[in-house]
Coordinates of N, CA and C in Angstrom, one line a residue:
M1 N 0.8 -1.2 0.0 CA 0.0 0.0 0.0 C 0.8 1.3 0.0
P2 N 1.9 1.4 0.8 CA 2.7 2.6 0.8 C 3.2 3.0 -0.6
I3 N 3.6 2.0 -1.4 CA 4.1 2.3 -2.7 C 3.1 2.9 -3.6
L4 N 1.9 2.3 -3.6 CA 0.7 2.8 -4.4 C 0.3 4.2 -3.9
E5 N 0.3 4.4 -2.6 CA -0.1 5.7 -2.1 C 0.9 6.8 -2.3
D6 N 2.2 6.4 -2.3 CA 3.3 7.3 -2.7 C 3.1 7.8 -4.1
A7 N 2.8 6.8 -5.0 CA 2.6 7.2 -6.4 C 1.4 8.1 -6.6
K8 N 0.3 7.8 -5.8 CA -0.9 8.7 -5.9 C -0.6 10.1 -5.4
K9 N 0.2 10.2 -4.3 CA 0.6 11.5 -3.8 C 1.4 12.3 -4.8
S10 N 2.3 11.6 -5.4 CA 3.2 12.3 -6.4 C 2.3 12.8 -7.6
L11 N 1.4 12.0 -8.0 CA 0.5 12.4 -9.2 C -0.3 13.5 -8.8
E12 N -0.9 13.4 -7.6 CA -1.8 14.5 -7.1 C -1.0 15.8 -6.9
T13 N 0.2 15.8 -6.4 CA 1.0 16.9 -6.2 C 1.4 17.6 -7.6
L14 N 1.7 16.7 -8.5 CA 2.1 17.2 -9.9 C 0.9 17.8 -10.6
T15 N -0.2 17.2 -10.6 CA -1.4 17.6 -11.4 C -2.4 18.4 -10.7
G16 N -2.4 18.3 -9.4 CA -3.5 19.0 -8.6 C -4.8 18.3 -8.6
I17 N -4.9 17.1 -9.3 CA -6.1 16.4 -9.3 C -6.4 15.7 -8.0
A18 N -7.6 15.9 -7.5 CA -8.1 15.4 -6.2 C -7.3 15.9 -5.0
R19 N -6.6 17.0 -5.2 CA -5.8 17.6 -4.1 C -6.4 19.0 -3.8
P20 N -6.8 19.3 -2.6 CA -7.3 20.6 -2.2 C -6.3 21.7 -2.2
T21 N -6.7 22.9 -2.4 CA -5.8 24.1 -2.1 C -6.1 24.5 -0.7
P22 N -5.2 25.3 -0.1 CA -5.5 25.8 1.3 C -6.9 26.4 1.4
D23 N -7.4 27.1 0.4 CA -8.7 27.7 0.4 C -9.9 26.7 0.5
D24 N -9.6 25.5 0.0 CA -10.6 24.4 0.0 C -10.8 23.7 1.3
L25 N -9.8 23.9 2.2 CA -9.8 23.2 3.5 C -10.9 23.8 4.4
E26 N -11.7 22.9 5.0 CA -12.7 23.3 5.9 C -12.6 22.5 7.2
T27 N -12.7 23.1 8.4 CA -12.7 22.4 9.6 C -13.9 22.9 10.5
K28 N -14.2 22.1 11.5 CA -15.3 22.5 12.4 C -14.6 22.4 13.8
A29 N -15.1 23.2 14.7 CA -14.6 23.3 16.1 C -14.9 22.0 16.8
V30 N -13.9 21.3 17.2 CA -14.0 20.1 18.0 C -13.1 20.1 19.2
E31 N -13.6 19.8 20.4 CA -12.8 19.8 21.6 C -12.2 18.4 21.7
P32 N -10.9 18.3 21.7 CA -10.2 17.0 21.7 C -10.4 16.3 23.0
E33 N -10.4 15.0 22.9 CA -10.3 14.1 24.0 C -8.9 14.1 24.5
C34 N -8.7 14.1 25.8 CA -7.3 14.1 26.4 C -7.0 12.8 27.2
Y35 N -5.9 12.2 27.0 CA -5.5 11.0 27.7 C -4.1 11.2 28.2
E36 N -3.9 11.0 29.5 CA -2.6 11.1 30.1 C -2.1 9.7 30.5
F37 N -0.8 9.4 30.2 CA -0.2 8.1 30.5 C 1.0 8.3 31.3
S38 N 1.2 7.4 32.4 CA 2.4 7.5 33.2 C 3.5 6.6 32.6
D39 N 4.7 6.9 33.0 CA 5.8 6.0 32.7 C 5.6 4.7 33.4
D40 N 5.6 3.6 32.6 CA 5.4 2.3 33.2 C 6.7 1.5 33.4
G41 N 7.8 2.1 33.2 CA 9.1 1.5 33.3 C 9.6 0.8 32.1
E42 N 8.7 0.7 31.1 CA 9.0 0.2 29.8 C 8.8 1.2 28.7
T43 N 7.5 1.7 28.7 CA 7.2 2.8 27.8 C 7.2 4.1 28.6
P44 N 8.0 5.1 28.2 CA 8.2 6.3 28.9 C 7.0 7.2 29.0
N45 N 6.2 7.2 27.8 CA 5.1 8.2 27.7 C 5.6 9.6 27.8
N46 N 4.8 10.5 28.0 CA 5.2 11.9 28.1 C 4.9 12.5 29.5
P47 N 5.9 13.1 30.2 CA 5.6 13.6 31.5 C 4.8 14.9 31.6
R48 N 4.6 15.5 30.4 CA 3.9 16.8 30.5 C 2.7 16.9 29.6
F49 N 2.7 16.3 28.5 CA 1.6 16.5 27.5 C 0.7 15.3 27.3
P50 N -0.6 15.5 27.2 CA -1.5 14.4 27.0 C -1.7 14.1 25.5
L51 N -2.1 12.8 25.2 CA -2.5 12.5 23.9 C -3.8 13.2 23.6
L52 N -4.0 13.7 22.4 CA -5.2 14.4 22.0 C -5.9 13.6 20.8
V53 N -7.2 13.4 20.9 CA -7.9 12.8 19.9 C -9.0 13.7 19.4
Y54 N -9.0 14.2 18.2 CA -10.0 15.0 17.6 C -10.9 14.1 16.7
R55 N -12.2 14.2 17.0 CA -13.2 13.4 16.3 C -13.7 14.2 15.1
H56 N -13.3 13.8 13.9 CA -13.8 14.4 12.7 C -13.7 15.9 12.6
P57 N -12.6 16.5 12.8 CA -12.4 17.9 12.8 C -12.4 18.6 11.4
A58 N -12.1 17.8 10.4 CA -12.0 18.3 9.0 C -13.1 17.8 8.1
L59 N -13.6 18.6 7.2 CA -14.5 18.2 6.2 C -13.8 17.4 5.1
L60 N -14.1 16.1 4.9 CA -13.5 15.3 3.9 C -14.5 15.2 2.7
S61 N -14.3 16.2 1.8 CA -15.2 16.3 0.7 C -14.9 15.2 -0.3
P62 N -15.9 14.6 -0.9 CA -15.7 13.5 -1.9 C -15.0 14.1 -3.2
K63 N -14.8 15.4 -3.3 CA -14.1 15.9 -4.4 C -12.6 15.7 -4.3
F64 N -12.1 15.4 -3.1 CA -10.7 15.3 -2.8 C -10.3 14.0 -2.2
D65 N -9.1 13.6 -2.5 CA -8.5 12.4 -1.8 C -8.4 12.8 -0.3
P66 N -9.0 12.0 0.6 CA -8.9 12.3 2.0 C -7.5 12.4 2.6
A67 N -6.6 11.6 2.0 CA -5.2 11.6 2.4 C -4.6 13.0 2.1
A68 N -4.9 13.5 0.9 CA -4.4 14.8 0.5 C -5.0 15.9 1.3
V69 N -6.2 15.8 1.8 CA -6.8 16.8 2.7 C -6.0 16.9 4.0
F70 N -5.7 15.7 4.6 CA -4.9 15.8 5.8 C -3.5 16.3 5.6
E71 N -2.9 15.9 4.4 CA -1.6 16.4 4.1 C -1.5 17.9 4.0
E72 N -2.5 18.5 3.3 CA -2.6 19.9 3.2 C -2.9 20.6 4.5
L73 N -3.8 20.0 5.2 CA -4.2 20.6 6.5 C -3.0 20.7 7.5
F74 N -2.3 19.6 7.6 CA -1.1 19.6 8.5 C 0.0 20.5 8.0
K75 N 0.2 20.5 6.6 CA 1.2 21.4 6.1 C 0.9 22.9 6.3
R76 N -0.4 23.2 6.3 CA -0.8 24.6 6.5 C -0.5 25.1 7.9
S77 N -0.4 24.1 8.9 CA -0.1 24.4 10.3 C 1.4 24.2 10.6
G78 N 2.2 23.9 9.6 CA 3.6 23.7 9.8 C 4.0 22.4 10.2
W79 N 3.1 21.4 10.1 CA 3.5 20.0 10.4 C 3.9 19.3 9.0
Q80 N 5.1 18.8 9.0 CA 5.7 18.5 7.7 C 6.1 17.0 7.6
E81 N 6.9 16.7 6.6 CA 7.4 15.3 6.3 C 6.3 14.3 6.4
S82 N 5.2 14.6 5.7 CA 4.0 13.7 5.8 C 4.3 12.4 5.0
W83 N 3.6 11.3 5.5 CA 3.7 10.0 4.9 C 2.3 9.4 4.9
R84 N 2.1 8.4 4.0 CA 0.9 7.6 4.0 C 1.2 6.1 4.3
D85 N 0.5 5.5 5.2 CA 0.8 4.1 5.6 C -0.3 3.7 6.5
A86 N 0.0 2.8 7.4 CA -0.9 2.3 8.5 C -0.3 2.6 9.8
I87 N -0.5 1.8 10.8 CA 0.1 2.0 12.2 C 0.7 0.6 12.5
Y88 N 1.9 0.7 13.0 CA 2.7 -0.6 13.3 C 1.9 -1.4 14.4
P89 N 2.0 -2.7 14.2 CA 1.3 -3.7 15.1 C 2.2 -4.0 16.3
Y90 N 3.1 -3.1 16.7 CA 3.9 -3.4 17.9 C 4.1 -2.0 18.6
N91 N 4.4 -2.1 19.9 CA 4.6 -0.9 20.7 C 5.8 -0.1 20.3
H92 N 5.7 1.2 20.0 CA 6.9 2.0 19.7 C 6.5 3.4 20.1
F93 N 7.5 4.3 20.0 CA 7.3 5.7 20.4 C 8.4 6.5 19.7
H94 N 8.3 7.8 19.9 CA 9.3 8.8 19.3 C 9.9 9.6 20.5
T95 N 11.2 9.6 20.5 CA 11.9 10.3 21.6 C 12.3 11.7 21.3
K96 N 12.1 12.1 20.0 CA 12.6 13.4 19.5 C 11.6 14.3 18.9
T97 N 10.4 13.8 18.8 CA 9.3 14.6 18.1 C 7.9 14.2 18.6
H98 N 7.0 15.1 18.4 CA 5.6 14.7 18.5 C 5.1 14.3 17.1
E99 N 4.0 13.6 17.0 CA 3.5 13.1 15.8 C 2.0 13.3 15.7
V100 N 1.5 13.7 14.5 CA 0.1 13.7 14.3 C -0.3 12.7 13.2
L101 N -1.5 12.0 13.5 CA -2.0 11.0 12.6 C -3.4 11.4 12.1
G102 N -3.6 11.5 10.8 CA -5.0 11.7 10.3 C -5.5 10.4 9.7
I103 N -6.6 10.0 10.1 CA -7.2 8.7 9.6 C -8.0 9.0 8.3
A104 N -7.3 8.7 7.2 CA -7.9 9.0 5.9 C -9.0 8.0 5.4
R105 N -8.8 6.7 5.9 CA -9.7 5.7 5.4 C -9.6 4.5 6.4
G106 N -10.7 3.8 6.6 CA -10.7 2.6 7.4 C -10.9 2.9 8.9
A107 N -10.5 2.0 9.7 CA -10.7 2.1 11.2 C -9.6 1.2 11.9
A108 N -9.4 1.5 13.1 CA -8.4 0.7 13.9 C -8.7 0.8 15.4
S109 N -8.2 -0.1 16.1 CA -8.1 -0.1 17.6 C -6.6 0.0 17.9
V110 N -6.3 1.1 18.6 CA -4.9 1.4 18.9 C -4.7 1.5 20.4
R111 N -3.7 0.7 20.9 CA -3.3 0.9 22.3 C -2.3 2.0 22.5
F112 N -2.6 3.0 23.2 CA -1.7 4.1 23.5 C -1.3 4.0 24.9
G113 N 0.0 4.4 25.2 CA 0.5 4.4 26.5 C 1.2 3.2 27.0
G114 N 1.4 2.2 26.1 CA 2.2 1.0 26.5 C 1.2 -0.1 27.0
A115 N 1.8 -1.1 27.7 CA 1.1 -2.3 28.1 C 0.0 -1.9 29.1
N116 N 0.2 -0.8 29.9 CA -0.8 -0.4 30.9 C -1.7 0.8 30.4
G117 N -1.6 1.0 29.1 CA -2.3 2.2 28.5 C -3.8 1.9 28.3
K118 N -4.3 2.6 27.2 CA -5.7 2.5 26.9 C -5.9 2.2 25.4
T119 N -6.8 1.3 25.1 CA -7.1 1.0 23.7 C -8.2 1.9 23.2
I120 N -7.9 2.7 22.1 CA -8.9 3.7 21.6 C -9.3 3.3 20.2
K121 N -10.6 3.3 19.9 CA -11.0 3.1 18.6 C -11.0 4.4 17.8
I122 N -10.4 4.3 16.6 CA -10.3 5.4 15.7 C -10.8 5.1 14.3
R123 N -11.3 6.1 13.6 CA -11.9 5.8 12.3 C -11.7 6.9 11.4
A124 N -12.0 6.7 10.1 CA -11.8 7.7 9.1 C -12.3 9.1 9.5
G125 N -11.5 10.1 9.4 CA -11.9 11.5 9.8 C -11.2 11.9 11.1
D126 N -10.8 11.0 11.9 CA -10.2 11.3 13.2 C -8.8 11.8 13.1
V127 N -8.3 12.6 14.0 CA -7.0 13.1 14.1 C -6.4 12.9 15.5
I128 N -5.2 12.3 15.6 CA -4.6 12.0 16.9 C -3.3 12.7 17.0
V129 N -3.1 13.4 18.0 CA -1.8 14.0 18.3 C -1.1 13.2 19.4
I130 N 0.1 12.6 19.0 CA 0.8 11.8 19.9 C 2.0 12.5 20.4
P131 N 2.1 12.8 21.7 CA 3.3 13.5 22.3 C 4.5 12.6 22.2
A132 N 5.6 13.2 22.1 CA 6.9 12.4 22.2 C 6.9 11.5 23.4
G133 N 7.3 10.3 23.1 CA 7.4 9.3 24.2 C 6.2 8.4 24.4
T134 N 5.1 8.8 23.9 CA 3.8 8.1 24.1 C 3.8 6.8 23.2
G135 N 3.7 5.7 23.8 CA 3.6 4.4 23.1 C 2.3 4.3 22.3
H136 N 2.5 3.6 21.1 CA 1.3 3.4 20.3 C 1.5 2.1 19.5
C137 N 0.4 1.3 19.4 CA 0.5 0.0 18.8 C -0.9 -0.4 18.3
A138 N -1.0 -0.8 17.0 CA -2.3 -1.2 16.5 C -2.6 -2.6 16.9
I139 N -3.8 -2.7 17.6 CA -4.3 -4.0 18.1 C -5.1 -4.6 17.0
F140 N -5.9 -3.8 16.3 CA -6.7 -4.2 15.1 C -6.7 -3.1 14.1
K141 N -6.7 -3.4 12.9 CA -6.8 -2.4 11.8 C -7.6 -3.0 10.6
S142 N -8.5 -2.3 10.1 CA -9.2 -2.7 8.9 C -8.3 -2.9 7.7
D143 N -8.7 -3.7 6.8 CA -7.9 -3.9 5.6 C -7.6 -2.7 4.8
D144 N -8.6 -1.7 4.9 CA -8.4 -0.5 4.1 C -7.8 0.7 4.8
L145 N -7.3 0.4 6.0 CA -6.8 1.5 6.8 C -5.7 2.3 6.1
L146 N -5.9 3.6 6.1 CA -4.9 4.5 5.5 C -4.7 5.7 6.5
V147 N -3.5 5.9 6.9 CA -3.1 7.0 7.8 C -2.2 7.9 7.2
V148 N -2.4 9.2 7.5 CA -1.4 10.3 7.1 C -0.7 10.7 8.4
G149 N 0.6 10.7 8.4 CA 1.4 11.1 9.6 C 2.2 12.3 9.2
A150 N 2.5 13.2 10.2 CA 3.3 14.4 10.0 C 3.9 14.8 11.3
Y151 N 4.9 15.7 11.2 CA 5.7 16.2 12.4 C 5.9 17.7 12.4
P152 N 6.0 18.3 13.6 CA 6.3 19.7 13.6 C 7.6 20.0 12.8
A153 N 7.6 21.2 12.2 CA 8.8 21.6 11.3 C 10.0 21.5 12.2
G154 N 11.1 21.0 11.6 CA 12.4 21.0 12.3 C 12.6 19.8 13.2
S155 N 11.6 18.8 13.2 CA 11.7 17.7 14.1 C 12.8 16.7 13.6
D156 N 13.3 15.9 14.5 CA 14.2 14.8 14.2 C 13.5 13.5 14.6
Y157 N 13.4 12.7 13.6 CA 12.5 11.5 13.7 C 13.2 10.2 14.2
D158 N 12.6 9.5 15.1 CA 13.0 8.1 15.4 C 11.8 7.4 15.8
E159 N 11.9 6.0 15.8 CA 10.7 5.2 16.2 C 11.1 3.9 16.9
P160 N 11.8 4.0 18.0 CA 12.2 2.8 18.7 C 11.1 2.1 19.4
K161 N 11.4 0.8 19.6 CA 10.6 0.0 20.5 C 11.3 0.2 21.9
P162 N 10.6 -0.1 23.0 CA 11.1 0.1 24.3 C 12.5 -0.5 24.5
E163 N 12.7 -1.7 24.0 CA 14.0 -2.4 24.3 C 15.1 -1.9 23.4
E164 N 14.8 -1.0 22.5 CA 15.9 -0.5 21.6 C 16.6 0.8 22.0
V165 N 16.2 1.3 23.2 CA 16.8 2.6 23.6 C 17.3 2.5 25.0
D166 N 18.2 3.3 25.4 CA 18.6 3.5 26.8 C 17.6 4.3 27.4
A167 N 17.0 3.8 28.5 CA 15.8 4.4 29.1 C 16.1 5.8 29.6
G168 N 17.2 6.0 30.3 CA 17.5 7.3 30.8 C 17.7 8.3 29.7
K169 N 18.4 8.0 28.7 CA 18.6 8.9 27.5 C 17.3 9.2 26.8
A170 N 16.5 8.2 26.7 CA 15.2 8.4 26.0 C 14.3 9.3 26.8
R171 N 14.2 9.2 28.1 CA 13.4 10.1 29.0 C 13.9 11.5 28.9
A172 N 15.2 11.7 28.9 CA 15.8 13.0 28.8 C 15.4 13.7 27.5
S173 N 15.5 12.9 26.4 CA 15.2 13.4 25.1 C 13.7 13.8 25.0
I174 N 12.9 12.9 25.5 CA 11.4 13.2 25.4 C 11.1 14.5 26.2
A175 N 11.7 14.6 27.4 CA 11.3 15.8 28.3 C 11.8 17.1 27.6
A176 N 12.8 17.0 26.7 CA 13.3 18.2 26.1 C 12.5 18.7 24.8
V177 N 11.5 17.8 24.4 CA 10.7 18.2 23.2 C 9.6 19.1 23.6
E178 N 9.7 20.4 23.2 CA 8.8 21.4 23.5 C 7.5 21.3 22.7
A179 N 6.4 22.0 23.2 CA 5.2 22.0 22.5 C 5.4 22.7 21.1
P180 N 4.7 22.2 20.1 CA 4.8 22.9 18.8 C 4.2 24.2 18.8
A181 N 4.6 25.0 17.8 CA 4.1 26.4 17.7 C 2.6 26.4 17.3
R182 N 2.1 25.4 16.6 CA 0.8 25.4 16.0 C 0.1 24.1 16.2
D183 N -1.2 24.1 16.4 CA -2.0 23.0 16.4 C -2.1 22.4 15.0
P184 N -1.9 21.1 14.8 CA -1.9 20.6 13.4 C -3.2 20.7 12.6
V185 N -4.3 20.9 13.3 CA -5.6 21.0 12.6 C -6.0 22.5 12.5
Y186 N -5.9 23.3 13.6 CA -6.4 24.6 13.7 C -5.4 25.7 13.6
G187 N -4.1 25.4 13.6 CA -3.1 26.4 13.6 C -2.8 27.1 14.9
A188 N -2.4 28.3 14.8 CA -2.0 29.1 16.0 C -3.1 29.2 17.0
G189 N -4.4 29.3 16.6 CA -5.5 29.5 17.5 C -6.1 28.2 18.0
G190 N -5.5 27.1 17.7 CA -6.1 25.8 18.1 C -5.9 25.5 19.6
P191 N -6.6 24.4 20.0 CA -6.5 24.1 21.5 C -5.3 23.4 22.0
L192 N -4.4 22.9 21.1 CA -3.3 22.2 21.5 C -2.4 22.9 22.5
R193 N -2.0 24.1 22.1 CA -1.1 24.9 22.9 C -1.6 25.2 24.3
K194 N -2.9 25.5 24.3 CA -3.6 25.8 25.6 C -3.6 24.6 26.5
L195 N -4.0 23.5 25.9 CA -4.2 22.3 26.7 C -2.8 21.8 27.2
W196 N -1.8 21.8 26.3 CA -0.5 21.4 26.8 C 0.2 22.3 27.8
R197 N -0.1 23.6 27.7 CA 0.3 24.5 28.7 C -0.3 24.2 30.1
Q198 N -1.6 23.9 30.1 CA -2.3 23.6 31.3 C -1.7 22.3 32.0
H199 N -1.4 21.4 31.2 CA -0.9 20.1 31.7 C 0.6 20.2 32.1
S200 N 1.3 21.1 31.6 CA 2.7 21.2 31.9 C 3.0 22.2 33.0
A201 N 2.0 22.9 33.5 CA 2.1 23.9 34.5 C 2.5 23.2 35.8

């Protein structure tokens, strides 16, 4: 699937077919669900910032490829290096960056927060902001699942499993990742910065 979707993305970018312009993007005000996870000794999670789940914040018009809608939406807010794929079926996290996922197609049940975390059902239209260090693992995914991921501008990417990192170094790296300048859906005026300030106070 990634190869096919990469080809589609290249064609859409080149031709503009099925790809929205910034003026075509429409969102509705959605209050995100917030989930906090503690360090369980294996998965560090994030000591300051909660996981955010936005339920259907963007209008996915049938005129446009839904993956392209999320790519352009995230790009408008400065979240870059987008990709199209699914979600790994094993626990992993990022020690150097936050991540946003836009569910373009299908559905999944994803366990966030490691072995002692929470399994959350997500489906097409949802957006999930995963703070650095927060474990995520697909427990179930539909055959047609398609996810768009992106990262705040200037981020440094990694994706280790818990056993692949030095725990102390990983925790120090995660704690040093600051809140991004803009909410990936709503930009500078979105709820992410406010919510993350409240939880880090």
